[in-house]
CSV table of C-alpha atoms and ligand atoms in Angstrom, one decimal:
chain,number,residue,atom,x,y,z
A,1,MET,CA,139.5,60.3,83.4
A,2,SER,CA,141.8,61.2,86.2
A,3,PRO,CA,140.4,61.9,89.7
A,4,LYS,CA,141.6,65.3,89.5
A,5,LYS,CA,139.8,65.8,86.2
A,6,LYS,CA,136.8,64.3,87.7
A,7,ILE,CA,136.7,66.9,90.6
A,8,VAL,CA,137.3,69.8,88.3
A,9,LYS,CA,134.5,68.6,86.0
A,10,ARG,CA,132.2,68.3,89.1
A,11,VAL,CA,133.1,71.7,90.5
A,12,LYS,CA,132.4,73.3,86.9
A,13,ALA,CA,128.9,71.5,86.6
A,14,LYS,CA,128.1,72.7,90.2
A,15,LYS,CA,129.0,76.3,89.2
A,16,LYS,CA,127.1,76.1,86.2
A,17,ALA,CA,124.1,74.9,88.2
A,18,VAL,CA,124.4,77.9,90.5
A,19,GLU,CA,124.5,80.2,87.7
A,20,VAL,CA,121.3,78.7,86.0
A,21,LYS,CA,119.6,79.0,89.4
A,22,GLU,CA,120.7,82.6,90.0
A,23,ALA,CA,120.0,83.7,86.4
A,24,LEU,CA,118.4,87.1,86.7
A,25,LEU,CA,115.0,87.6,84.8
A,26,LEU,CA,114.5,91.3,84.0
A,27,GLN,CA,111.0,91.4,84.6
A,28,PRO,CA,108.6,91.1,87.4
A,29,PRO,CA,106.5,87.9,87.9
A,30,ARG,CA,103.7,87.1,85.4
A,31,GLY,CA,100.6,89.3,86.2
A,32,MET,CA,102.7,92.1,87.7
A,33,ARG,CA,103.9,95.2,86.2
A,34,ASP,CA,105.6,98.6,86.6
A,35,ILE,CA,103.6,101.7,86.3
A,36,LEU,CA,106.0,103.9,84.6
A,37,PRO,CA,106.2,107.7,84.9
A,38,GLN,CA,104.1,108.3,81.7
A,39,ASP,CA,101.0,106.5,83.1
A,40,GLN,CA,101.3,108.2,86.6
A,41,PRO,CA,99.1,111.1,85.6
A,42,TYR,CA,96.1,108.7,84.9
A,43,TRP,CA,96.8,107.0,88.4
A,44,GLN,CA,97.3,110.3,89.9
A,45,GLN,CA,93.8,111.5,88.7
A,46,VAL,CA,92.2,108.2,90.0
A,47,ARG,CA,93.7,108.7,93.4
A,48,ARG,CA,92.5,112.3,93.6
A,49,VAL,CA,89.0,111.6,92.5
A,50,THR,CA,88.5,108.7,94.7
A,51,GLU,CA,90.1,110.3,97.7
A,52,LYS,CA,87.9,113.4,97.0
A,53,ALA,CA,84.7,111.4,96.9
A,54,ALA,CA,85.8,109.5,99.9
A,55,ALA,CA,86.2,112.8,101.8
A,56,ASP,CA,82.8,114.3,100.5
A,57,PHE,CA,80.9,111.4,101.8
A,58,GLY,CA,82.6,111.3,105.1
A,59,TYR,CA,85.0,108.4,104.9
A,60,ARG,CA,88.2,108.2,106.8
A,61,ARG,CA,91.3,106.5,105.6
A,62,ILE,CA,92.5,103.2,106.9
A,63,ASP,CA,95.5,101.2,106.0
A,64,ILE,CA,95.7,97.6,106.7
A,65,PRO,CA,98.7,95.1,106.3
A,66,LEU,CA,99.5,93.6,103.0
A,67,VAL,CA,99.6,90.2,104.7
A,68,GLU,CA,96.9,88.8,107.1
A,69,PHE,CA,96.7,85.2,108.6
A,70,MET,CA,95.3,82.9,105.8
A,71,ASN,CA,92.3,81.7,107.8
A,72,LEU,CA,91.0,85.2,107.8
A,73,PHE,CA,90.5,84.9,104.0
A,74,SER,CA,89.3,81.3,104.0
A,75,ARG,CA,86.7,81.9,106.6
A,76,SER,CA,85.3,85.3,105.3
A,77,ILE,CA,85.5,84.9,101.5
A,78,GLY,CA,84.5,81.3,101.9
A,79,GLU,CA,85.9,77.9,101.1
A,80,GLY,CA,84.9,76.8,97.6
A,81,THR,CA,85.1,80.4,96.2
A,82,ASP,CA,87.6,80.8,93.4
A,83,ILE,CA,89.8,83.2,95.4
A,84,VAL,CA,90.3,81.0,98.2
A,85,GLU,CA,90.5,77.5,96.1
A,86,LYS,CA,92.6,78.8,93.4
A,87,GLU,CA,93.9,82.4,93.7
A,88,MET,CA,95.6,83.1,97.1
A,89,TYR,CA,99.2,84.0,97.6
A,90,SER,CA,99.7,81.9,100.6
A,91,PHE,CA,102.9,80.8,102.3
A,92,SER,CA,104.3,79.8,105.8
A,93,THR,CA,106.6,82.3,107.5
A,94,LYS,CA,109.8,81.3,108.9
A,95,GLY,CA,107.9,81.2,112.4
A,96,GLY,CA,105.3,78.6,110.8
A,97,GLU,CA,102.4,81.0,110.6
A,98,LYS,CA,100.2,80.5,107.5
A,99,VAL,CA,99.8,83.9,105.8
A,100,THR,CA,98.4,85.2,102.7
A,101,LEU,CA,98.7,88.3,100.5
A,102,ARG,CA,95.6,90.3,100.7
A,103,PRO,CA,93.3,89.2,97.8
A,104,GLU,CA,90.9,92.1,98.6
A,105,PHE,CA,90.4,94.5,101.6
A,106,THR,CA,86.9,93.8,103.2
A,107,ALA,CA,88.0,90.9,105.4
A,108,GLY,CA,90.9,92.9,106.7
A,109,VAL,CA,88.8,96.0,107.3
A,110,ALA,CA,86.3,94.0,109.3
A,111,ARG,CA,89.1,92.4,111.2
A,112,ALA,CA,90.6,95.8,112.0
A,113,TYR,CA,86.9,97.0,113.0
A,114,VAL,CA,86.8,94.1,115.6
A,115,GLN,CA,90.3,94.1,116.7
A,116,HIS,CA,90.2,98.1,117.5
A,117,GLY,CA,86.8,98.0,119.2
A,118,MET,CA,85.3,100.6,116.7
A,119,HIS,CA,81.7,99.5,117.5
A,120,VAL,CA,81.8,101.9,120.2
A,121,ALA,CA,82.4,104.8,117.7
A,122,PRO,CA,79.3,106.5,116.3
A,123,LYS,CA,77.5,104.4,113.5
A,124,PRO,CA,78.0,104.0,110.7
A,125,VAL,CA,81.9,103.7,111.0
A,126,LYS,CA,83.0,104.8,107.4
A,127,LEU,CA,86.3,103.8,106.3
A,128,TYR,CA,88.2,103.9,102.9
A,129,TYR,CA,91.3,102.5,101.6
A,130,ILE,CA,93.5,102.3,98.6
A,131,GLY,CA,96.2,99.7,97.7
A,132,SER,CA,97.3,96.7,96.0
A,133,CYS,CA,95.8,93.2,96.1
A,134,TYR,CA,97.2,89.9,94.9
A,135,ARG,CA,95.2,87.0,93.1
A,136,TYR,CA,96.8,84.3,91.4
A,137,ASP,CA,94.6,84.2,88.4
A,138,ARG,CA,95.1,83.7,84.9
A,139,PRO,CA,96.4,86.9,83.5
A,140,GLN,CA,94.6,88.5,80.6
A,141,GLU,CA,93.3,91.9,79.6
A,142,GLY,CA,92.2,93.7,82.5
A,143,ARG,CA,93.1,90.8,85.0
A,144,PHE,CA,96.4,91.0,86.8
A,145,ARG,CA,98.0,89.1,89.6
A,146,GLU,CA,98.8,92.5,91.5
A,147,PHE,CA,96.1,95.0,91.1
A,148,PHE,CA,94.8,97.9,92.9
A,149,GLN,CA,91.7,98.7,94.6
A,150,PHE,CA,90.2,101.8,96.0
A,151,GLY,CA,87.0,100.9,98.4
A,152,CYS,CA,84.5,102.1,101.0
A,153,GLU,CA,83.0,100.3,103.7
A,154,ALA,CA,80.4,101.4,106.2
A,155,LEU,CA,79.8,99.3,109.3
A,156,GLY,CA,77.0,99.5,111.8
A,157,GLU,CA,74.0,100.6,109.6
A,158,GLN,CA,71.4,98.5,107.9
A,159,ASP,CA,69.4,101.0,106.1
A,160,PRO,CA,69.3,100.5,102.4
A,161,VAL,CA,70.0,104.1,102.0
A,162,LEU,CA,73.7,103.2,102.8
A,163,ASP,CA,73.6,100.7,100.1
A,164,ALA,CA,72.3,103.2,97.6
A,165,GLN,CA,75.1,105.6,98.8
A,166,MET,CA,77.7,103.0,98.1
A,167,ILE,CA,76.5,102.7,94.5
A,168,GLN,CA,76.1,106.4,94.2
A,169,MET,CA,79.9,106.9,95.3
A,170,GLY,CA,81.2,104.2,92.9
A,171,TRP,CA,79.1,105.9,90.1
A,172,ARG,CA,80.2,109.3,90.9
A,173,VAL,CA,83.9,108.4,90.8
A,174,ILE,CA,83.5,106.6,87.5
A,175,PHE,CA,81.8,109.4,86.1
A,176,GLN,CA,84.2,112.1,87.2
A,177,LEU,CA,86.9,110.1,85.5
A,178,GLY,CA,85.1,110.7,82.3
A,179,ILE,CA,83.9,107.0,81.9
A,180,ARG,CA,80.2,107.3,80.9
A,181,ASN,CA,79.7,104.0,79.3
A,182,VAL,CA,78.8,102.1,82.5
A,183,LYS,CA,75.8,100.3,83.9
A,184,VAL,CA,75.1,99.3,87.2
A,185,TYR,CA,73.9,95.6,87.8
A,186,VAL,CA,72.1,94.9,91.1
A,187,ASN,CA,70.6,92.0,92.7
A,188,SER,CA,69.7,90.6,96.3
A,189,ILE,CA,70.9,87.3,97.4
A,190,GLY,CA,69.0,87.6,100.7
A,191,CYS,CA,69.9,87.0,104.3
A,192,PRO,CA,71.1,83.5,105.6
A,193,ALA,CA,67.5,82.5,106.2
A,194,CYS,CA,66.6,83.0,102.5
A,195,GLN,CA,70.0,81.8,101.4
A,196,LYS,CA,69.5,78.4,103.3
A,197,SER,CA,66.0,77.8,101.3
A,198,PHE,CA,67.4,79.1,98.1
A,199,ARG,CA,70.5,76.8,98.5
A,200,ASN,CA,68.3,73.7,98.9
A,201,LEU,CA,66.4,74.6,95.7
A,202,LEU,CA,69.8,75.0,93.9
A,203,VAL,CA,71.1,71.7,95.1
A,204,HIS,CA,67.8,70.1,93.9
A,205,TYR,CA,68.2,71.9,90.5
A,206,PHE,CA,71.8,71.1,90.0
A,207,GLU,CA,71.7,67.5,91.2
A,208,SER,CA,69.5,66.7,88.3
A,209,LYS,CA,72.0,68.3,86.0
A,210,LYS,CA,75.2,67.1,87.5
A,211,GLN,CA,76.6,65.4,84.5
A,212,LYS,CA,76.7,68.6,82.7
A,213,LEU,CA,78.8,70.4,85.2
A,214,CYS,CA,82.5,71.0,85.1
A,215,ILE,CA,84.5,69.0,87.7
A,216,ASP,CA,84.8,72.2,90.1
A,217,CYS,CA,81.2,72.5,90.0
A,218,LYS,CA,80.4,68.9,90.8
A,219,ARG,CA,82.6,69.5,93.9
A,220,ARG,CA,81.0,72.8,94.7
A,221,LEU,CA,77.7,71.1,94.8
A,222,GLU,CA,78.9,69.3,97.7
A,223,VAL,CA,80.7,72.1,99.5
A,224,ASN,CA,79.2,75.5,98.2
A,225,PRO,CA,76.3,75.2,95.6
A,226,LEU,CA,75.8,79.0,95.3
A,227,ARG,CA,79.4,79.3,93.7
A,228,ILE,CA,78.0,77.2,90.7
A,229,LEU,CA,76.2,80.4,89.8
A,230,ASP,CA,79.4,82.4,89.2
A,231,CYS,CA,81.3,79.6,87.3
A,232,LYS,CA,82.5,80.8,83.8
A,233,GLU,CA,82.9,77.4,82.1
A,234,ASP,CA,80.6,77.4,79.0
A,235,LYS,CA,78.9,74.2,80.0
A,236,CYS,CA,78.1,75.5,83.5
A,237,VAL,CA,76.9,78.8,82.1
A,238,GLN,CA,74.4,76.8,79.9
A,239,VAL,CA,73.1,74.7,82.9
A,240,LYS,CA,72.6,77.7,85.1
A,241,VAL,CA,70.3,79.5,82.6
A,242,ASN,CA,67.1,77.8,84.1
A,243,ALA,CA,68.4,77.7,87.7
A,244,PRO,CA,66.4,79.2,90.6
A,245,GLN,CA,67.0,82.9,91.2
A,246,SER,CA,67.4,84.2,94.5
A,247,ILE,CA,65.2,87.1,94.0
A,248,ASP,CA,62.2,84.9,93.8
A,249,HIS,CA,62.8,83.5,97.3
A,250,LEU,CA,63.6,86.4,99.3
A,251,CYS,CA,61.9,86.8,102.8
A,252,ASP,CA,59.7,89.8,103.4
A,253,ASP,CA,62.6,91.8,105.1
A,254,CYS,CA,64.9,91.2,102.5
A,255,ARG,CA,62.3,92.1,99.9
A,256,ILE,CA,61.5,95.3,101.3
A,257,HIS,CA,65.2,96.2,101.8
A,258,PHE,CA,65.7,95.7,98.2
A,259,LYS,CA,62.7,97.5,97.1
A,260,GLU,CA,63.7,100.6,99.0
A,261,LEU,CA,67.2,100.4,97.6
A,262,LEU,CA,65.8,100.4,94.0
A,263,GLU,CA,63.7,103.4,94.9
A,264,TYR,CA,66.7,105.3,96.2
A,265,LEU,CA,68.6,104.5,92.9
A,266,GLU,CA,65.6,105.9,91.0
A,267,GLU,CA,65.6,108.9,93.1
A,268,LEU,CA,69.2,109.3,92.4
A,269,GLU,CA,68.8,108.9,88.6
A,270,ILE,CA,71.4,106.2,88.5
A,271,PRO,CA,70.5,103.8,85.4
A,272,PHE,CA,70.7,100.4,86.8
A,273,GLU,CA,69.9,97.0,85.5
A,274,LEU,CA,68.2,94.4,87.6
A,275,ASP,CA,70.1,91.1,87.2
A,276,SER,CA,68.9,88.2,89.2
A,277,THR,CA,71.7,85.9,88.0
A,278,LEU,CA,74.5,88.3,89.6
A,279,VAL,CA,75.8,86.5,92.5
A,280,ARG,CA,79.6,87.7,93.0
A,281,GLY,CA,82.3,85.4,94.0
A,282,LEU,CA,82.7,86.1,97.8
A,283,ASP,CA,80.5,84.2,100.5
A,284,TYR,CA,80.2,86.8,103.0
A,285,TYR,CA,77.5,88.9,101.0
A,286,THR,CA,73.9,89.2,102.3
A,287,LYS,CA,71.0,91.0,100.7
A,288,THR,CA,72.4,93.7,98.3
A,289,ILE,CA,75.1,92.9,95.8
A,290,PHE,CA,76.3,95.1,92.6
A,291,GLU,CA,78.8,95.6,89.9
A,292,PHE,CA,79.7,98.4,87.6
A,293,ILE,CA,80.2,97.1,84.2
A,294,PRO,CA,81.5,99.0,81.0
A,295,THR,CA,79.1,98.7,78.1
A,296,LEU,CA,80.3,98.8,74.6
A,297,PRO,CA,79.1,101.7,72.4
A,298,SER,CA,76.9,99.2,70.2
A,299,ARG,CA,75.7,96.1,71.9
A,300,ASP,CA,76.2,92.6,70.3
A,301,GLU,CA,72.5,91.8,69.9
A,302,SER,CA,73.2,88.0,69.6
A,303,VAL,CA,74.4,88.1,73.2
A,304,SER,CA,72.1,88.2,76.0
A,305,GLU,CA,72.7,91.0,78.5
A,306,ASN,CA,73.6,88.5,81.2
A,307,GLU,CA,76.3,86.9,79.1
A,308,GLU,CA,77.6,90.4,78.1
A,309,ARG,CA,77.9,91.3,81.9
A,310,ILE,CA,79.7,88.0,82.6
A,311,LYS,CA,82.4,88.5,79.6
A,312,LYS,CA,83.2,92.0,80.7
A,313,ASN,CA,85.7,92.9,83.2
A,314,ALA,CA,83.8,94.7,86.0
A,315,LEU,CA,85.1,98.2,87.1
A,316,GLY,CA,84.1,97.6,90.5
A,317,GLY,CA,81.6,95.9,92.7
A,318,GLY,CA,80.3,95.6,96.2
A,319,GLY,CA,77.5,94.6,98.5
A,320,ARG,CA,76.3,94.1,102.1
A,321,TYR,CA,77.7,91.9,104.4
A,322,ASP,CA,75.7,91.8,107.5
A,323,GLY,CA,77.2,88.6,109.0
A,324,LEU,CA,81.0,89.2,108.6
A,325,VAL,CA,81.7,91.1,111.7
A,326,LYS,CA,80.0,88.7,114.0
A,327,MET,CA,81.6,85.8,112.2
A,328,LEU,CA,85.0,87.3,113.0
A,329,GLY,CA,84.0,87.4,116.8
A,330,GLY,CA,82.6,91.2,116.9
A,331,GLU,CA,79.0,92.3,117.7
A,332,ASP,CA,76.3,91.8,115.3
A,333,THR,CA,77.2,94.5,112.9
A,334,PRO,CA,75.4,95.1,109.5
A,335,ALA,CA,77.7,96.4,106.9
A,336,VAL,CA,78.0,97.4,103.2
A,337,GLY,CA,80.8,98.5,100.8
A,338,PHE,CA,82.3,98.5,97.5
A,339,SER,CA,85.7,98.4,95.7
A,340,LEU,CA,86.8,99.8,92.3
A,341,GLY,CA,89.7,98.1,90.3
A,342,LEU,CA,91.9,101.2,89.7
A,343,ASP,CA,93.9,99.3,86.7
A,344,ARG,CA,90.7,98.8,85.0
A,345,LEU,CA,89.6,102.5,85.6
A,346,VAL,CA,92.9,103.6,84.2
A,347,ALA,CA,92.6,101.2,81.1
A,348,GLU,CA,89.0,102.6,80.6
A,349,MET,CA,90.2,106.1,80.8
A,350,LYS,CA,92.9,105.6,78.4
A,351,LYS,CA,90.6,103.7,75.9
A,352,LEU,CA,88.2,106.7,76.0
A,353,GLY,CA,91.1,109.4,75.7
A,354,ALA,CA,89.9,110.8,79.2
A,355,LYS,CA,91.4,113.8,80.6
A,356,PHE,CA,94.0,113.3,83.3
A,357,TYR,CA,95.6,115.2,86.0
A,358,ARG,CA,98.5,117.4,84.8
A,359,GLU,CA,101.0,118.3,87.4
A,360,PRO,CA,101.5,122.1,88.0
A,361,LYS,CA,104.6,123.0,86.0
A,362,PRO,CA,107.4,125.2,87.5
A,363,LYS,CA,107.3,128.9,86.5
A,364,VAL,CA,110.7,129.9,87.5
A,365,PHE,CA,114.3,128.3,86.8
A,366,LEU,CA,117.3,129.0,89.0
A,367,ALA,CA,120.5,128.8,87.0
A,368,GLN,CA,123.9,129.3,88.9
A,369,LEU,CA,127.7,129.5,88.1
A,370,GLY,CA,130.5,128.6,90.5
A,371,THR,CA,130.7,126.8,93.7
A,372,PHE,CA,129.9,129.8,95.8
A,373,ALA,CA,126.6,130.7,93.5
A,374,LYS,CA,125.6,127.1,93.8
A,375,ARG,CA,125.7,127.0,97.6
A,376,LYS,CA,123.8,130.4,97.7
A,377,SER,CA,121.1,129.1,95.0
A,378,LEU,CA,120.3,126.1,97.3
A,379,ARG,CA,119.1,128.7,99.8
A,380,MET,CA,117.1,130.8,97.2
A,381,PHE,CA,115.5,127.3,96.0
A,382,GLU,CA,114.2,126.7,99.4
A,383,ALA,CA,113.1,130.4,100.1
A,384,LEU,CA,111.0,130.0,96.7
A,385,GLU,CA,109.6,126.7,97.5
A,386,ARG,CA,108.5,128.0,101.0
A,387,ALA,CA,106.9,131.0,99.6
A,388,GLY,CA,104.9,128.4,97.3
A,389,VAL,CA,106.6,129.3,94.2
A,390,MET,CA,107.5,126.1,92.0
A,391,VAL,CA,111.0,126.2,91.0
A,392,ALA,CA,113.1,124.2,88.6
A,393,GLU,CA,117.0,123.9,88.6
A,394,SER,CA,119.7,121.7,87.1
A,395,PHE,CA,122.4,122.0,89.9
A,396,GLY,CA,124.5,119.3,88.2
A,397,ARG,CA,124.7,121.2,84.9
A,398,GLY,CA,127.9,123.1,83.8
A,399,SER,CA,127.5,126.0,81.5
A,400,LEU,CA,125.0,128.9,81.7
A,401,LYS,CA,124.0,128.2,78.1
A,402,SER,CA,123.2,124.5,78.7
A,403,GLN,CA,121.1,125.6,82.0
A,404,LEU,CA,119.2,128.1,80.1
A,405,LYS,CA,118.3,125.5,77.4
A,406,VAL,CA,116.8,123.5,80.0
A,407,ALA,CA,114.8,126.6,81.4
A,408,ASP,CA,113.6,127.2,77.7
A,409,ARG,CA,112.6,123.5,77.5
A,410,LEU,CA,110.5,123.8,80.6
A,411,GLY,CA,108.8,126.9,79.4
A,412,VAL,CA,109.2,128.9,82.6
A,413,GLU,CA,108.3,132.5,82.8
A,414,ILE,CA,111.3,133.8,84.9
A,415,THR,CA,115.0,132.7,85.0
A,416,LEU,CA,117.1,133.7,88.1
A,417,ILE,CA,121.0,133.7,87.4
A,418,LEU,CA,123.2,133.6,90.0
A,419,GLY,CA,127.0,133.8,89.2
A,420,GLN,CA,130.0,134.2,91.3
A,421,LYS,CA,129.9,138.1,91.0
A,422,GLU,CA,126.3,138.2,92.1
A,423,ALA,CA,126.7,135.8,94.8
A,424,LEU,CA,129.3,137.9,96.2
A,425,ASP,CA,127.4,141.2,95.7
A,426,GLY,CA,124.3,139.9,97.2
A,427,THR,CA,122.3,140.3,94.0
A,428,VAL,CA,120.7,138.2,91.5
A,429,ILE,CA,119.9,138.7,87.8
A,430,VAL,CA,116.2,138.1,86.8
A,431,LYS,CA,115.6,137.3,83.2
A,432,ASP,CA,112.0,137.6,81.7
A,433,MET,CA,112.0,134.6,79.4
A,434,ALA,CA,109.2,136.2,77.0
A,435,SER,CA,111.0,139.4,76.3
A,436,GLY,CA,114.4,138.4,77.0
A,437,ASN,CA,114.9,141.5,79.4
A,438,GLN,CA,117.4,141.1,82.3
A,439,GLU,CA,117.5,143.1,85.5
A,440,ILE,CA,119.8,143.0,88.6
A,441,ILE,CA,117.9,143.0,91.9
A,442,ASP,CA,118.6,142.7,95.6
A,443,ALA,CA,118.9,138.9,96.5
A,444,GLU,CA,117.1,139.8,99.8
A,445,LYS,CA,113.9,140.9,97.7
A,446,MET,CA,114.1,138.3,95.2
A,447,VAL,CA,111.0,136.2,96.6
A,448,ASP,CA,108.8,139.4,96.7
A,449,GLU,CA,110.1,140.5,93.3
A,450,VAL,CA,109.4,137.0,91.9
A,451,LYS,CA,105.9,136.8,93.2
A,452,LYS,CA,105.2,140.4,91.7
A,453,ARG,CA,106.4,139.5,88.4
A,454,LEU,CA,104.5,136.3,88.2
A,455,LYS,CA,101.2,138.0,89.2
A,456,LYS,CA,101.7,140.3,86.1
B,501,LIG,P1,85.7,92.1,93.8
B,501,LIG,O1,84.5,91.9,92.8
B,501,LIG,O2,86.5,90.8,93.9
B,501,LIG,O3,85.2,92.6,95.1
B,501,LIG,O4,86.8,93.0,93.3
B,501,LIG,C1,86.5,94.4,93.1
B,501,LIG,C2,87.2,95.0,91.8
B,501,LIG,O5,88.6,94.8,91.9
B,501,LIG,C3,86.7,94.4,90.6
B,501,LIG,O6,85.3,94.8,90.1
B,501,LIG,C4,87.8,94.7,89.6
B,501,LIG,O7,87.7,96.1,89.1
B,501,LIG,C5,89.1,94.7,90.5
B,501,LIG,N1,89.8,93.3,90.3
B,501,LIG,C6,89.5,92.1,91.0
B,501,LIG,N2,90.3,91.2,90.5
B,501,LIG,C7,91.2,91.7,89.7
B,501,LIG,C8,92.2,91.4,88.8
B,501,LIG,N3,92.6,90.1,88.9
B,501,LIG,N4,92.7,92.3,88.2
B,501,LIG,C9,92.4,93.6,87.9
B,501,LIG,N5,91.3,94.0,88.8
B,501,LIG,C10,90.8,93.2,89.4
B,501,LIG,C11,86.0,92.7,96.0
B,501,LIG,O8,87.1,92.6,96.4
B,501,LIG,C12,85.1,93.0,97.5
B,501,LIG,N6,86.2,93.3,98.5
B,501,LIG,C13,84.2,94.4,97.1
B,501,LIG,C14,83.7,94.7,98.5
B,501,LIG,C15,83.9,95.8,99.2
B,501,LIG,N7,82.4,94.3,98.8
B,501,LIG,C16,82.2,95.1,100.0
B,501,LIG,N8,83.0,95.8,100.2
């Protein structure tokens, strides 16, 4: 091959390689998705109900960055947890900082609490949030890599009444969304003192069964033995059936705290299940932990309640984290919180055919013909909106006929028609869509007239 041909071939190959590299995949990365307009009413409903509950209980909104320093999560959620070990979207910035897309909110909220000196505010400091989280998990039903959480955190109060209030709020939101087939599972994993002796017992127990554990759990036995309890590998699930349970090893203080919480839940008539195998996959928890799990209309009796819980996707969960703020450099601050997974709430609502929020529909349509009329109708549109009247229009459409078709399709009560003549005369035609009657009115009085007719 001649040198010239060789060069041409090389250039062509290079061009092709660039093309391959730049091929555009018309889809988001795996585990992420668009929420299309037809699904928005469900999301809107979830946002309305959650934000209303937060306001009713006195929680104020906080927004935190989507990206935080990586060590915020590795320290607070804990080395040895699935989230930190396998699921974080971490990367180095151009400036060399190691950062992570938030896999959850609690760590970031606690960081903000310390950073902004919120400890001086009246206690408890009640905060809520809503937004996206990122976990590089294996996508499957109800599990995404980008998902959305609503959550509340109350910082600065150790009374178990707050733990109960968190469960009450989560329960209320789920109920108000029309989801009734839910159970609350609660447990206590105690304070650091109880956890220390419990950890020793666990190590002792699992050491004797080490051969039966998965590779990850063999390592966890050294690093973080408590995490073996939330391993979902079949063989580990078998081994942990007879493992010691935290609830049997609580100190007096933690036992009383837990007992009081259960009494509050009884008072609130929230159906709960005490589940001593519940551990949750985050290290910052102390004392109370809980989860909201959907139940099937009929239970598979061959499966234990515990196994059933593990298999299901929780709609939400939370617990107390009395040591987190101090660990991040703040004052000793007891705290408790919960988060709900919005994607799972929406999925459950759809499954149950639950009601969703319907946007209010416009009652007036504004039709116009000609450039001058169009200019005038822009003003009319503004005047009606300011007066609180929802208006639809199709400024881009040509003929009056096609505009009236749109008005018909929208089911409005009144159509205002502004032609060149009306625009010059300072009038407007009001068409009653039900009767088809038309009347010419003074444009100055248009807003009052429309309001009067809508009232009728
Ligand atoms: P979490 O249990 O990891 O807790 O997440 C809370 C909820 O987020 C889950 O119950 C679930 O509904 C939803 N969720 C989690 N991962 C996914 C996923 N991959 N796809 C879809 N939904 C998911 C926390 O995040 C704690 N920060 C809760 C908390 C707040 N504890 C105290 N305060």
